Coordinates of C-alpha atoms in Angstrom, one line a residue:
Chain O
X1 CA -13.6 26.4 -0.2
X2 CA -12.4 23.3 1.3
X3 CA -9.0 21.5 0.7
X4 CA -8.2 18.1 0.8
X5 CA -8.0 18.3 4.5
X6 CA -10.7 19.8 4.6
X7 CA -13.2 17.2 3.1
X8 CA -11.2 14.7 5.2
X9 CA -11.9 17.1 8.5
X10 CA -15.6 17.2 7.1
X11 CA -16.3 13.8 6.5
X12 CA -14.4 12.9 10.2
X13 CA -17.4 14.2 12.0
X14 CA -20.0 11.6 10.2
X15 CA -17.5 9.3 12.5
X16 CA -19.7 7.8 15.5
X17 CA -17.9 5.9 18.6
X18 CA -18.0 2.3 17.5
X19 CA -18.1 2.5 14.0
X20 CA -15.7 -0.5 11.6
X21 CA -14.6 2.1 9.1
X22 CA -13.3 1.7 5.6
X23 CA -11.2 4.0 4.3
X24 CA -10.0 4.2 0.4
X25 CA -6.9 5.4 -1.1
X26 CA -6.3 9.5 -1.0
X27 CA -8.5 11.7 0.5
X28 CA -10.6 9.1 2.3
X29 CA -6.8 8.0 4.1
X30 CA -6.3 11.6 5.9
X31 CA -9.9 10.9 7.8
X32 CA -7.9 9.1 10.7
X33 CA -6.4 12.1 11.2
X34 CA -8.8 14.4 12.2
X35 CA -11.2 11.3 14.2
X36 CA -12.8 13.6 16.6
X37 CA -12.1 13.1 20.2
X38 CA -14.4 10.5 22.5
X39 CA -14.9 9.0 18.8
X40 CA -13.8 5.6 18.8
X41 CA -13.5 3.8 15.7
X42 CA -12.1 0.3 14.2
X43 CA -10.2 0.9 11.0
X44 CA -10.8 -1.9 8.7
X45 CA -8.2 -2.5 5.6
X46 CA -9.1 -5.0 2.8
X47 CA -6.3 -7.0 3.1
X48 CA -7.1 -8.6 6.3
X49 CA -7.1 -6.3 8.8
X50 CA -9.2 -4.7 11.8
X51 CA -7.5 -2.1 13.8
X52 CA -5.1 -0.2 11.8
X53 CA -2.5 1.8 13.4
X54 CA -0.7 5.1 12.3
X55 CA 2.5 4.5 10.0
X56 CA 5.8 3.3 12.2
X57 CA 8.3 5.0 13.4
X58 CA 11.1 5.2 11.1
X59 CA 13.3 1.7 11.1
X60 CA 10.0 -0.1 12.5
X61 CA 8.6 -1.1 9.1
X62 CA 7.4 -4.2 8.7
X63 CA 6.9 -5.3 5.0
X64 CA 4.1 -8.3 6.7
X65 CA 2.2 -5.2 7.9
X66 CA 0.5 -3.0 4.4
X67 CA -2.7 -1.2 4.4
X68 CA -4.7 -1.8 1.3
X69 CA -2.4 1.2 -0.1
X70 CA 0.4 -1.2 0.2
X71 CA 1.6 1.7 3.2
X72 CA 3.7 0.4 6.1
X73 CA 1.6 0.9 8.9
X74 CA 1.2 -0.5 12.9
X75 CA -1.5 -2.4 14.5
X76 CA -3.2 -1.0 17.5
X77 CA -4.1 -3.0 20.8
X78 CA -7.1 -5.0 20.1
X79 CA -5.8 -5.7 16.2
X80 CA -7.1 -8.8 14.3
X81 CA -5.5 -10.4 11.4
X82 CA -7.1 -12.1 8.6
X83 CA -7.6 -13.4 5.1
X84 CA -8.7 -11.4 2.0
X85 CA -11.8 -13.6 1.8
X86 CA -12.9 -13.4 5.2
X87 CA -12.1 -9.6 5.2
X88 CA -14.5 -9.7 1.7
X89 CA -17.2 -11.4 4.0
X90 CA -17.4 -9.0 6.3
X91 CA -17.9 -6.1 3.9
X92 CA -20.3 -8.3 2.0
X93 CA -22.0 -9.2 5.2
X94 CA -22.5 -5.7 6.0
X95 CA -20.2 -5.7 9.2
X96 CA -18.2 -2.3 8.3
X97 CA -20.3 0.6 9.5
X98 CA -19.1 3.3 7.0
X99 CA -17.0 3.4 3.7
X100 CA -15.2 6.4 2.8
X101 CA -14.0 6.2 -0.8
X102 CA -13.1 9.0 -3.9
X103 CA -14.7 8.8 -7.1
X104 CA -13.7 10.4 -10.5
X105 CA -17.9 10.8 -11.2
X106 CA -21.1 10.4 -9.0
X107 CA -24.2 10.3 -10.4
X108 CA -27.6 12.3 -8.8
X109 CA -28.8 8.4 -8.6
X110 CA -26.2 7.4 -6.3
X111 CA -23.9 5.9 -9.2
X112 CA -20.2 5.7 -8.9
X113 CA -16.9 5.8 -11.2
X114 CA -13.9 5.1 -9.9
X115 CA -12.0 2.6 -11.6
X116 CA -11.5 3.1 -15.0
X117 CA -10.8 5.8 -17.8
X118 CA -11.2 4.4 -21.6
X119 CA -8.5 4.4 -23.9
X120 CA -5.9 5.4 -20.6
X121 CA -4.4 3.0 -18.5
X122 CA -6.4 0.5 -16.5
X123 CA -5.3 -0.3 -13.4
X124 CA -8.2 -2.6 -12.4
X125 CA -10.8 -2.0 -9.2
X126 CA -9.0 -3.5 -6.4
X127 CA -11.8 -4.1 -3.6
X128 CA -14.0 -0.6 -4.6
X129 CA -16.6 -2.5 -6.6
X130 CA -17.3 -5.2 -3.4
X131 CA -17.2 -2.5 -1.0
X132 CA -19.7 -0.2 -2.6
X133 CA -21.9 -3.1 -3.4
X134 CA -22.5 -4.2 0.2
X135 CA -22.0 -1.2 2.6
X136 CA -25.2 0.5 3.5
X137 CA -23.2 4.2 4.6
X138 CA -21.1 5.2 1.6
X139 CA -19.7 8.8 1.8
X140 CA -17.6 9.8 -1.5
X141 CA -14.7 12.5 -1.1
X142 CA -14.0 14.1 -4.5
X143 CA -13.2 17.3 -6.2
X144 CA -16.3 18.7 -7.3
X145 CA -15.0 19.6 -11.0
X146 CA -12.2 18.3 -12.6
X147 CA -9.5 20.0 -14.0
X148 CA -10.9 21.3 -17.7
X149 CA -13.2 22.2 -14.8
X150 CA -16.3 20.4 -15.6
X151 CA -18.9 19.3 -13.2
X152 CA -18.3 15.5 -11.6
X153 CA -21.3 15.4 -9.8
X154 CA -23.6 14.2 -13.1
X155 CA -27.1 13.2 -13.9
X156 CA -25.5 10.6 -15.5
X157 CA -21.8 8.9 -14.8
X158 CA -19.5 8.7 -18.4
X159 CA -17.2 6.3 -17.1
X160 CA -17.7 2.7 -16.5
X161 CA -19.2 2.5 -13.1
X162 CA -18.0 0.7 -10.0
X163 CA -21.5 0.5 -8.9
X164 CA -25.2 1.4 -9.0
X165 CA -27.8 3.7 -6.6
X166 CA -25.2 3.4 -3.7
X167 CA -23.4 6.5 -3.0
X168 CA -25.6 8.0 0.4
X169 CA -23.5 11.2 0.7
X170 CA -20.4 13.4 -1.0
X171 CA -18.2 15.8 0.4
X172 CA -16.1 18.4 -1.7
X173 CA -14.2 21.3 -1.6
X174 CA -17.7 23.3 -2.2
X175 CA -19.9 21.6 0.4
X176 CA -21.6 18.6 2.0
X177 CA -24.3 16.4 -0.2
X178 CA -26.9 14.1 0.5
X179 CA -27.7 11.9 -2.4
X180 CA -31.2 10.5 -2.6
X181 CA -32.8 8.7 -5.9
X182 CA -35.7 9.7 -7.7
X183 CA -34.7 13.6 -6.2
X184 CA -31.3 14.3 -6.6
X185 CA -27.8 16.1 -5.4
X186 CA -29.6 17.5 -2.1
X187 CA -27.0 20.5 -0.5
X188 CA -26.8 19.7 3.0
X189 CA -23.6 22.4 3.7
X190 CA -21.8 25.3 1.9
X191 CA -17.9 25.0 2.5
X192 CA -16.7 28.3 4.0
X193 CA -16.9 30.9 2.1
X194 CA -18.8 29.3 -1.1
X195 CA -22.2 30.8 -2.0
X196 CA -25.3 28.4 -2.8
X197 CA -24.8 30.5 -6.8
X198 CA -21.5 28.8 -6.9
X199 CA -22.5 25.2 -6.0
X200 CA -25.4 25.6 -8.5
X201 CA -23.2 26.4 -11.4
X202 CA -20.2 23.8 -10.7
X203 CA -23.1 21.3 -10.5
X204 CA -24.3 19.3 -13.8
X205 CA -26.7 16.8 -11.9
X206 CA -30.0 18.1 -10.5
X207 CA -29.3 20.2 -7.2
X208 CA -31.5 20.7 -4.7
X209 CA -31.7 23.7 -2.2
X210 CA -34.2 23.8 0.9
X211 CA -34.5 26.8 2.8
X212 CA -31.1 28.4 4.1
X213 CA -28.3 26.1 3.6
X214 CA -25.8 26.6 6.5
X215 CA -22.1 27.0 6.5
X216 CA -20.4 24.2 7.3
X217 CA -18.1 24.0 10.7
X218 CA -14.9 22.7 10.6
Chain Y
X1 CA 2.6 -37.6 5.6
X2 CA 5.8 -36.0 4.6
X3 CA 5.7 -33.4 2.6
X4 CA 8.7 -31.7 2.4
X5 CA 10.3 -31.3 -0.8
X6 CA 14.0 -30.3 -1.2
X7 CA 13.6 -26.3 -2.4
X8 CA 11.6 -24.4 -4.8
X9 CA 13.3 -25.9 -8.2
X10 CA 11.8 -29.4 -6.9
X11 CA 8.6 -27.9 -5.8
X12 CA 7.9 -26.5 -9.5
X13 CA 9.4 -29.2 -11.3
X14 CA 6.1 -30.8 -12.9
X15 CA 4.7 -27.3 -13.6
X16 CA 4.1 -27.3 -17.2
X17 CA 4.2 -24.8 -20.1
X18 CA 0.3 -23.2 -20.3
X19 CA -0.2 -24.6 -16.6
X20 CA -2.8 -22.0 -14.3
X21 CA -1.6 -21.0 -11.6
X22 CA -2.7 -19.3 -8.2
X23 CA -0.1 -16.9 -6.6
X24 CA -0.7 -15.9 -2.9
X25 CA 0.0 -12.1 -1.8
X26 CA -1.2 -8.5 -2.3
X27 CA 1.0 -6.4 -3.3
X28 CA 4.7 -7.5 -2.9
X29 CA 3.5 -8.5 0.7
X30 CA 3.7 -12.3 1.6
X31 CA 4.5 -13.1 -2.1
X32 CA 6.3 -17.0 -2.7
X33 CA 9.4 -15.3 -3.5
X34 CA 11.4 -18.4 -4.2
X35 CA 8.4 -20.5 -6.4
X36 CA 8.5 -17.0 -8.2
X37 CA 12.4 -17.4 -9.2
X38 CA 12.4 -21.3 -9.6
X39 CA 9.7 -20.6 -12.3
X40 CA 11.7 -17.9 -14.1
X41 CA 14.2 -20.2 -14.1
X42 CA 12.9 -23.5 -15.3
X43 CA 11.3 -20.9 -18.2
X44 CA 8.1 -22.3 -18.1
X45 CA 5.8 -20.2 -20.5
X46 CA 2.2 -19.3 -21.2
X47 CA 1.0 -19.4 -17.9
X48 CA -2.4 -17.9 -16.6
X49 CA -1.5 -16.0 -13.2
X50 CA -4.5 -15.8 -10.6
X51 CA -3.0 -13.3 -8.3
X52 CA -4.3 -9.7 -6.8
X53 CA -1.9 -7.7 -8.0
X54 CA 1.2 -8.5 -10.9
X55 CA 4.0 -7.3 -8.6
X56 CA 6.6 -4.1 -9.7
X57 CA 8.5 -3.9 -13.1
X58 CA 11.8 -5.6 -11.0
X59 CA 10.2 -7.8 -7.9
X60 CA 7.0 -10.3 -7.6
X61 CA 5.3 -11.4 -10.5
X62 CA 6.9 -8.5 -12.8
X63 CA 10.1 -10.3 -13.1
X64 CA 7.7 -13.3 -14.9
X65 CA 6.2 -10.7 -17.0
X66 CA 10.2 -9.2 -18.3
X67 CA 10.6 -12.7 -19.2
X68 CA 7.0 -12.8 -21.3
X69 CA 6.3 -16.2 -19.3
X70 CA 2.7 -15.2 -18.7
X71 CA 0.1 -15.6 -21.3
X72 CA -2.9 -14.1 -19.0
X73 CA -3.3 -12.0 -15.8
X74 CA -6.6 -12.7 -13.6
X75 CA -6.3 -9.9 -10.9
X76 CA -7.9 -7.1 -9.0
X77 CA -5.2 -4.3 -9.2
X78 CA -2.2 -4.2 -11.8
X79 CA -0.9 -0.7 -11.0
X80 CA 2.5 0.1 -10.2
X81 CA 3.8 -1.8 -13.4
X82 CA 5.1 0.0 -16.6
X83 CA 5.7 -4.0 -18.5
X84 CA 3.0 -4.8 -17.8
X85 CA 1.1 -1.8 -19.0
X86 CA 3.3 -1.8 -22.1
X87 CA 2.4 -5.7 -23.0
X88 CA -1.4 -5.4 -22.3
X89 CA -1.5 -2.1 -24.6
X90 CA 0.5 -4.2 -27.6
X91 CA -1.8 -7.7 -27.0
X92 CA 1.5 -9.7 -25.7
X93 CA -0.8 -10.1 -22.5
X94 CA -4.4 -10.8 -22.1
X95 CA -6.0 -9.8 -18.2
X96 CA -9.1 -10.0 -16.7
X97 CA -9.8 -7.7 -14.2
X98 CA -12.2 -8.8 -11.3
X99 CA -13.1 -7.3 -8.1
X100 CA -10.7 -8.2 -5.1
X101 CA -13.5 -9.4 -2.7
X102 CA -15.0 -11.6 -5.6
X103 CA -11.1 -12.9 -6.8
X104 CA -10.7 -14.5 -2.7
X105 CA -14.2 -15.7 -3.1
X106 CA -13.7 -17.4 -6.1
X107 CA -10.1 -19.2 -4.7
X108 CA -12.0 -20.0 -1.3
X109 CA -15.2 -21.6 -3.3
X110 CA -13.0 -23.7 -5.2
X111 CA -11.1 -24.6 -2.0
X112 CA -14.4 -25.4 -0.2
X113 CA -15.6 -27.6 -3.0
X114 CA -18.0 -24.9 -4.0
X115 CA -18.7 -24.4 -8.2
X116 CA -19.6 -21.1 -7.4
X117 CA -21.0 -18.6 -5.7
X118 CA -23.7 -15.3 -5.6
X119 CA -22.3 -12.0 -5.5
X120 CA -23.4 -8.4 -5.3
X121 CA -20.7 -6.7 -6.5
X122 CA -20.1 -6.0 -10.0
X123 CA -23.8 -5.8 -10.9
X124 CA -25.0 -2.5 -13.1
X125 CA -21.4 -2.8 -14.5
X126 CA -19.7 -4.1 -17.3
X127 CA -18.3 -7.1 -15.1
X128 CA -21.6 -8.5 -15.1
X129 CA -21.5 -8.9 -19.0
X130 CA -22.2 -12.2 -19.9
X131 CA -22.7 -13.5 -16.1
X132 CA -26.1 -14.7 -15.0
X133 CA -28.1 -12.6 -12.3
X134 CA -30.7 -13.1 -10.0
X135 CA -32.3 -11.5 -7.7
X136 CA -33.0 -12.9 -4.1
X137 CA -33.9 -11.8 -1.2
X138 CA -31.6 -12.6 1.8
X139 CA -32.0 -11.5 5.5
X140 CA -34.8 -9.3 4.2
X141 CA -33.2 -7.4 1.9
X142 CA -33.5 -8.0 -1.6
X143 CA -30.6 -7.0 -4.1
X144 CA -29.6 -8.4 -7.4
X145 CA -26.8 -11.1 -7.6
X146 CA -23.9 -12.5 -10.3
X147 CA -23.2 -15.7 -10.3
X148 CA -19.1 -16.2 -10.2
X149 CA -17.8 -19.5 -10.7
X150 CA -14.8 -21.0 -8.7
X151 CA -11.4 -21.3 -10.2
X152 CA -10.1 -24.7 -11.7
X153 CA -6.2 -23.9 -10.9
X154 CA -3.8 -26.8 -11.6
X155 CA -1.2 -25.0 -8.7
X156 CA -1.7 -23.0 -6.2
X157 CA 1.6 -21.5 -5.0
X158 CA 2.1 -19.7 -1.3
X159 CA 4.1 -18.1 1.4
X160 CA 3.4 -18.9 5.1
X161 CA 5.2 -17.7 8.3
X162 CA 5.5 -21.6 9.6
X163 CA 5.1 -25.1 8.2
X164 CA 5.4 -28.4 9.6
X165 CA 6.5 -31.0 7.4
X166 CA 2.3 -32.6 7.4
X167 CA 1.9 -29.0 5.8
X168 CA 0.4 -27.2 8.3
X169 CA 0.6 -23.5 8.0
X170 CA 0.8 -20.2 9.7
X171 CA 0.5 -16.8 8.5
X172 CA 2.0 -13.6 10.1
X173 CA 0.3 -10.6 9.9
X174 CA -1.3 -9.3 6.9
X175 CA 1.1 -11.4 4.8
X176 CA -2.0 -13.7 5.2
X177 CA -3.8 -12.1 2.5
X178 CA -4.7 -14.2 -0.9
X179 CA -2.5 -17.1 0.6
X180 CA -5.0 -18.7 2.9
X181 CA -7.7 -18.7 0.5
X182 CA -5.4 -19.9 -2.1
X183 CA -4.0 -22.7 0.0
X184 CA -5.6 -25.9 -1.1
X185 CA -7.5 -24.2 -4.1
X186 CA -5.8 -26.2 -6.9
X187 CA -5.1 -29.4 -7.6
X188 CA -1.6 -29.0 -6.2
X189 CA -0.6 -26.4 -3.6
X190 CA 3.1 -26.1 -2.7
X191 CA 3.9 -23.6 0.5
X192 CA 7.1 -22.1 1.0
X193 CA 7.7 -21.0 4.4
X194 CA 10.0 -19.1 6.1
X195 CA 10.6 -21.3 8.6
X196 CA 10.1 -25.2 8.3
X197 CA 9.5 -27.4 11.9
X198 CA 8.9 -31.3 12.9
X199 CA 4.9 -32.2 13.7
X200 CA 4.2 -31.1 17.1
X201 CA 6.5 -28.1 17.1
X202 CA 3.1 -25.7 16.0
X203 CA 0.2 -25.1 18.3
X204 CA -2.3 -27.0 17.0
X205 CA -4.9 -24.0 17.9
X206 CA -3.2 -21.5 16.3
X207 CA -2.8 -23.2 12.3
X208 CA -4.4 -21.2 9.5
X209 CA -4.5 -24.0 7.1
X210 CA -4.7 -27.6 7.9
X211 CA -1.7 -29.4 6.1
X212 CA -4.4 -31.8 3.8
X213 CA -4.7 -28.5 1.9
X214 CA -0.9 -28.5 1.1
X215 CA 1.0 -31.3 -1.3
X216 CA 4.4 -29.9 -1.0
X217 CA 6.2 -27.7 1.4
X218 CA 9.4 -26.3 2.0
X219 CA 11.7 -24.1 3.4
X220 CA 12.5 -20.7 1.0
X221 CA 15.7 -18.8 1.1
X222 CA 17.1 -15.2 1.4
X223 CA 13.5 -13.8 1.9
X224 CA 13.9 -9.8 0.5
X225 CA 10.4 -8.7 1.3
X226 CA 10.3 -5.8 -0.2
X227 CA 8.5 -3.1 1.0
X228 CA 6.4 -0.8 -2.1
X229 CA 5.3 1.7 -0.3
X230 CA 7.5 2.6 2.9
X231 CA 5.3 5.5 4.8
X232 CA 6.9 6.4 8.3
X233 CA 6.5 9.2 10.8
X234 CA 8.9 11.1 12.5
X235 CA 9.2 10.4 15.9
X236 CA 8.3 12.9 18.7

């Protein structure tokens, strides 16, 4: 079984050298830590940014330097600045290569919910619903159940959804999925240590399994 | 050409009870500090706030919500915010949530003289009830649109870097944000700016926003630019 690190360490080797990366609050932030080496990628934050740095040293903040987590944070050599609306255009126009984002349901269509929870507190969407819109590489990082233990990968999302048949591929702590409509949750990986039986039964929306599924390295 | 006004009490001197108004920022980052306290403190109420985020309980755009000045809330992300959760669960504050790519969109259309615009995101969910869709297909691909309509703001209220008294502007950083976009999106735009210079004084290449986008300018005070989320590492 995978932990959060895990998933992040996971989902780092989808990375290819070159890629404009998005990466979403949580899980989907400890990805720039494990970027493999010779991978070179552009970190892209929604604010208006390309080229996002680690966080500063202590006593270098700058509070006219956030992530899209509101995070202190550097710029790198080669950074670019920019507006929200011309940040929103290049996601729109399909610039970013890859968005890495958690969900709290994904559906065996591709469906995603993320943003709100009936009844509970709202906090609003923040940039999820443009980015999953328009990129054409969306991996999810989420816990495969939640905590009353109950399945999150669904036929059918509960929530409200952020978006519609866009979600390509999900990583958890129980192993690597490729989503495709019309067929399903296909199991790409087992996470070390987890049997195909185990995936099966923490999995409400239809699985499939082809031949022998291998073990993921990480 | 001049338009420098005094400070931020003369800036938001004509802004009206029920008055809609644009505030640049995300998060508490780039935010017109000083607009923010002239308004608390003329007591202007019943506004309708078009800003990404509604600031913390004690900085930002919270400090207009302890003083129940704002009617509605049009932004992307409210977190962070225990007032404001409290008045929108007792129906003291209506808000309309809209994605944070389609909130800039909608300020830039409505600064480029634009009615509105075709968007992707949204559609499948409940933000597209009511909106019209279409489908078309663009650069071979065909998706399904909404139809988002630019605001009609009567102010538009940010915070730049440098301004020159013709209103030229410059951002720093990602303190740019929802302020360009928002810069000469309403009918009025006043910029505060951390530091005010004569014409000439600013590269000419290097302006984010021409000064014919900006009405009034001037230079804030005792900037605190708080940080919300300070994340450091250690050093080797």
């Amino acid at each position: 079984m995978l932990d959060k690190n895990g998933i992040a360490k996971r989902i780092a080797q989808e990375l290819r050298d070159g890629y404009y990366v998005n990466l979403g609050i949580g899980i989907p932030t400890l990805v720039a830590n494990f970027i493999p080496a010779g991978v070179n990628v552009m970190l892209q934050s929604e604010n208006g940014m390309l080229g996002m740095g680690p966080f500063p040293f202590e006593g270098e903040e700058d509070p006219d330097l956030i992530n899209a987590g509101k995070q202190t944070i550097t710029e790198i050599p080669g950074t670019a600045y920019f507006d929200s609306a011309l940040s929103f255009g290049m996601i729109r126009a399909g610039k970013v290569d890859l968005t890495i984002l958690g969900a709290m349901e994904v559906s065996e269509d591709g469906d995603i919910a993320n943003w709100k929870i009936p009844g509970k507190m709202v906090k609003g969407m923040g940039g999820a619903m443009d980015l999953v819109a328009a990129a054409k590489n969306i991996i999810v990082a989420m816990q495969h159940v939640n905590k009353a233990g109950e399945s999150k990968l669904l036929p059918k999302c509960s929530l409200p959804l952020t978006g519609v048949r866009c979600v390509k591929k999900v990583v958890t702590e129980l192993g690597m999925f490729d989503i495709v409509p019309g067929k399903g949750f296909v199991l790409l990986e087992r996470a070390p240590g987890v049997s195909v039986e185990q995936i099966k039964n923490a999995t409400a929306g239809k699985l499939v399994v082809e031949g022998d599924i291998p073990e993921m390295s990480i | 050409m001049n338009k420098v006004v005094a400070d931020a009490a003369e800036a938001v001197k004509d802004i009206n009870d029920g008055a809609v108004i644009m505030l640049g920022g995300f998060g508490l980052c780039g935010i017109p500090e000083n607009s923010i306290s002239a308004l608390i403190k003329k007591g202007v109420k019943n506004l309708t706030c078009i800003s990404n985020n509604a600031g913390v309980d004690d900085f930002g755009i919270g400090l207009m919500l302890q003083t129940r000045q704002v009617k509605k809330m049009i932004s992307s992300y409210v977190g962070e915010n225990a007032e404001f959760e409290r008045q929108l669960l007792s129906g003291e504050l209506e808000v309309d949530l809209i994605p944070q790519g389609t909130l800039a969109t909608r300020c830039m259309a409505a600064k480029y003289g634009m009615p509105a615009v075709w968007v992707r995101a949204g559609f499948g969910t409940e933000i597209q009830n009511g909106k019209e869709a279409r489908e078309f297909v663009f650069q071979g691909e065909k998706n399904n649109y909404l139809l988002e309509e630019a605001f009609s703001a009567d102010y538009s209220i940010v915070k730049a870097w440098k301004g020159d008294k013709f209103g030229n502007l410059i951002f720093r950083k990602t303190a740019r944000n929802f302020n360009d976009p928002m810069a000469g999106a309403a009918k009025i735009t006043i910029a505060e700016v951390e530091e005010l210079v004569e014409p000439g004084e600013l590269d000419p290449n290097q302006i984010h926003i021409p000064g014919i986008f900006v009405q009034r300018i001037f230079q804030g005070k005792s900037y605190e630019k708080r940080i919300e989320q300070r994340t450091t590492r250690k050093r080797a």
